[in-house]
């Protein structure tokens, strides 16, 4: 075996470097949440409040748009922090489309459950349902039975629940919002729980979709034969 053949063999044994995945979707989601908040609370754009979910007579799009609206800065800043962490994990693992699908599906699903359960004079806003959904998805797609991973999930999970609840409690009431006797929900536990459960359901549903068979073609490098010295 000459030197060049030996080098070729060594190169075949090297693990291929995985291409670095660019993360863009989560930043657009964060910017969209920020932009709607600024337009609503800083510039007082009149049409923004039509994006809230009014439980007495909701428009179909409000189940989605309410997941991008927030009543107070405390709630928004907390949600953005966890959106970045868990949204980035989901996007790195599953891609941009899966991130948007997960956010919209869990956020709209949590709002739908809230509308079915909460009083008719309630108004729902906030990304908390999507936050819990992305948290559940990010855990499940990386879950293993390693005790260290389980401990990590338990520690991170209780922290997420505690902080999101605190932020939601801090956003009680909507300053200057009085229209027809509507009441903003202070802490929507229904949205939190349903967002997480919908995230679990989404992962289970996608896991039932059969994956494409792996490519059976042999790469050109693997076709090389070793020459006798």
Coordinates of C-alpha atoms in Angstrom, one line a residue:
X1 CA 0.0 0.0 0.0
X2 CA 1.5 3.3 -1.1
X3 CA 1.3 6.5 0.9
X4 CA -1.6 8.0 -1.1
X5 CA -3.7 4.9 -0.7
X6 CA -3.1 4.9 3.1
X7 CA -4.2 8.5 3.3
X8 CA -7.4 7.7 1.4
X9 CA -8.2 4.8 3.8
X10 CA -7.6 7.1 6.8
X11 CA -9.9 9.8 5.3
X12 CA -12.6 7.2 4.9
X13 CA -12.4 6.4 8.6
X14 CA -12.9 10.0 9.6
X15 CA -16.4 10.9 10.8
X16 CA -18.1 13.3 8.4
X17 CA -18.7 16.7 9.8
X18 CA -22.4 17.6 10.1
X19 CA -23.2 20.9 8.4
X20 CA -24.0 23.6 10.8
X21 CA -27.7 24.4 10.8
X22 CA -28.6 28.1 10.5
X23 CA -31.2 29.2 13.0
X24 CA -33.4 32.0 11.6
X25 CA -37.0 31.1 12.4
X26 CA -36.9 31.7 16.1
X27 CA -35.5 35.2 15.6
X28 CA -38.4 36.1 13.3
X29 CA -40.9 34.8 15.8
X30 CA -39.2 36.9 18.5
X31 CA -39.2 40.0 16.3
X32 CA -42.9 39.5 15.4
X33 CA -43.8 39.3 19.1
X34 CA -41.8 42.4 19.8
X35 CA -43.1 44.3 16.9
X36 CA -46.8 43.6 17.8
X37 CA -46.1 44.7 21.4
X38 CA -44.4 47.9 20.3
X39 CA -47.2 48.7 17.9
X40 CA -49.8 47.9 20.5
X41 CA -48.4 49.6 23.7
X42 CA -46.0 52.2 22.4
X43 CA -47.6 53.5 19.2
X44 CA -51.2 52.6 20.2
X45 CA -52.0 51.2 16.8
X46 CA -55.8 50.9 16.9
X47 CA -56.2 47.7 14.9
X48 CA -53.7 45.6 17.1
X49 CA -56.3 44.8 19.7
X50 CA -58.4 43.0 17.1
X51 CA -55.7 40.4 17.2
X52 CA -56.6 39.5 20.8
X53 CA -58.8 36.4 21.4
X54 CA -62.2 37.6 22.6
X55 CA -64.0 34.6 24.0
X56 CA -67.6 35.9 23.5
X57 CA -67.3 36.2 19.7
X58 CA -63.9 35.2 18.4
X59 CA -62.7 35.6 14.9
X60 CA -61.0 32.5 13.5
X61 CA -57.6 34.2 13.1
X62 CA -57.6 35.4 16.7
X63 CA -56.7 31.8 17.9
X64 CA -53.4 32.3 16.1
X65 CA -52.7 36.0 16.4
X66 CA -53.4 36.1 20.2
X67 CA -50.3 33.9 20.6
X68 CA -48.2 36.9 19.4
X69 CA -49.8 39.5 21.6
X70 CA -48.9 40.4 25.2
X71 CA -50.5 42.5 27.9
X72 CA -47.5 43.6 29.8
X73 CA -43.7 43.8 29.3
X74 CA -43.0 41.4 32.2
X75 CA -44.9 38.6 30.5
X76 CA -43.4 39.3 27.1
X77 CA -39.8 39.4 28.3
X78 CA -40.2 36.1 30.1
X79 CA -41.8 34.4 27.1
X80 CA -39.2 35.7 24.7
X81 CA -36.4 34.3 26.9
X82 CA -37.9 30.8 26.9
X83 CA -39.0 31.1 23.3
X84 CA -35.4 31.6 22.4
X85 CA -34.1 28.7 24.4
X86 CA -36.7 26.1 23.4
X87 CA -37.5 27.4 20.0
X88 CA -33.8 27.3 19.1
X89 CA -33.6 23.7 20.3
X90 CA -36.6 22.7 18.2
X91 CA -35.3 24.5 15.1
X92 CA -31.8 23.1 15.4
X93 CA -33.2 19.6 15.7
X94 CA -36.2 19.7 13.4
X95 CA -35.8 22.7 11.1
X96 CA -37.4 26.0 10.4
X97 CA -40.8 24.7 9.2
X98 CA -41.2 22.4 12.2
X99 CA -40.5 25.4 14.5
X100 CA -43.3 27.5 12.9
X101 CA -45.6 24.6 12.8
X102 CA -45.0 23.8 16.5
X103 CA -45.4 27.4 17.6
X104 CA -48.6 28.0 15.7
X105 CA -50.1 24.6 16.4
X106 CA -49.4 24.7 20.1
X107 CA -50.3 28.4 20.5
X108 CA -53.6 28.1 18.6
X109 CA -54.4 24.8 20.3
X110 CA -53.9 26.3 23.8
X111 CA -56.1 29.3 22.8
X112 CA -58.8 27.0 21.5
X113 CA -58.9 25.0 24.8
X114 CA -58.9 28.3 26.8
X115 CA -61.9 29.5 24.7
X116 CA -63.8 26.2 25.4
X117 CA -63.1 26.3 29.1
X118 CA -62.9 29.9 30.3
X119 CA -65.8 32.4 30.8
X120 CA -67.3 34.2 27.8
X121 CA -66.1 37.6 29.0
X122 CA -62.5 36.6 29.0
X123 CA -59.7 37.7 26.7
X124 CA -56.7 35.6 26.0
X125 CA -53.3 36.9 24.9
X126 CA -49.7 35.7 25.2
X127 CA -47.3 33.1 23.9
X128 CA -47.2 31.0 27.1
X129 CA -49.1 28.1 25.5
X130 CA -46.6 28.0 22.7
X131 CA -43.7 28.3 25.2
X132 CA -45.0 25.2 27.1
X133 CA -45.5 23.4 23.8
X134 CA -42.0 24.1 22.5
X135 CA -40.6 23.1 25.9
X136 CA -42.4 19.7 25.7
X137 CA -41.3 19.2 22.0
X138 CA -37.7 20.1 22.7
X139 CA -37.6 17.7 25.6
X140 CA -39.2 14.8 23.7
X141 CA -37.0 15.1 20.6
X142 CA -33.9 14.9 22.7
X143 CA -35.2 12.6 25.4
X144 CA -33.3 9.5 26.4
X145 CA -33.3 7.3 29.5
X146 CA -30.0 8.6 30.7
X147 CA -30.6 9.5 34.3
X148 CA -28.6 12.7 33.8
X149 CA -30.9 13.8 31.0
X150 CA -33.9 13.0 33.1
X151 CA -32.5 15.1 36.0
X152 CA -31.7 17.9 33.6
X153 CA -35.3 17.9 32.3
X154 CA -36.8 17.9 35.8
X155 CA -34.6 20.8 36.9
X156 CA -35.2 22.9 33.8
X157 CA -38.9 22.0 33.7
X158 CA -39.7 23.2 37.2
X159 CA -37.7 26.4 36.5
X160 CA -39.7 27.1 33.3
X161 CA -43.0 26.5 35.0
X162 CA -42.1 28.7 38.0
X163 CA -40.8 31.6 35.9
X164 CA -43.6 31.6 33.3
X165 CA -46.2 31.5 36.1
X166 CA -44.5 34.4 37.9
X167 CA -44.5 36.4 34.7
X168 CA -48.1 35.6 34.0
X169 CA -49.1 36.6 37.5
X170 CA -47.2 39.9 37.1
X171 CA -49.2 40.7 34.0
X172 CA -52.5 40.6 35.8
X173 CA -54.9 43.1 34.4
X174 CA -54.5 45.2 31.3
X175 CA -53.9 48.8 32.0
X176 CA -56.3 51.1 30.1
X177 CA -58.2 48.2 28.6
X178 CA -61.9 48.4 29.1
X179 CA -64.1 47.4 26.3
X180 CA -67.5 45.9 26.9
X181 CA -66.6 44.5 30.3
X182 CA -64.0 42.1 29.0
X183 CA -61.6 40.6 31.6
X184 CA -58.1 39.6 30.8
X185 CA -57.1 36.3 32.3
X186 CA -54.3 36.8 34.8
X187 CA -52.8 33.3 34.8
X188 CA -54.1 31.0 32.2
X189 CA -53.2 27.6 33.6
X190 CA -55.4 26.0 31.0
X191 CA -53.3 27.4 28.2
X192 CA -50.1 26.3 29.9
X193 CA -51.2 22.7 30.4
X194 CA -52.9 22.4 27.0
X195 CA -49.9 23.9 25.2
X196 CA -47.6 21.2 26.7
X197 CA -50.1 18.4 26.0
X198 CA -50.6 19.5 22.4
X199 CA -46.8 19.6 22.0
X200 CA -46.6 16.0 23.2
X201 CA -49.5 15.1 20.8
X202 CA -47.7 16.8 17.9
X203 CA -44.5 14.8 18.5
X204 CA -46.4 11.6 18.8
X205 CA -48.4 12.3 15.6
X206 CA -45.2 13.1 13.6
X207 CA -43.5 10.0 14.9
X208 CA -46.3 7.9 13.3
X209 CA -45.4 9.3 9.9
X210 CA -43.1 6.7 8.2
X211 CA -39.7 8.1 7.4
X212 CA -38.2 7.7 3.9
X213 CA -35.9 4.7 3.4
X214 CA -32.2 5.6 3.7
X215 CA -30.3 6.1 0.5
X216 CA -28.7 2.8 -0.5
X217 CA -26.3 4.3 -3.0
X218 CA -22.6 3.9 -2.1
X219 CA -20.6 7.1 -2.1
X220 CA -17.7 7.5 -4.6
X221 CA -15.2 7.5 -1.7
X222 CA -16.5 4.1 -0.5
X223 CA -16.2 2.7 -4.0
X224 CA -12.4 3.2 -4.0
X225 CA -10.4 0.0 -3.9
X226 CA -7.2 -0.5 -2.0
X227 CA -4.3 -1.1 -4.4
X228 CA -1.8 -3.8 -3.5
X229 CA 1.7 -2.4 -2.8

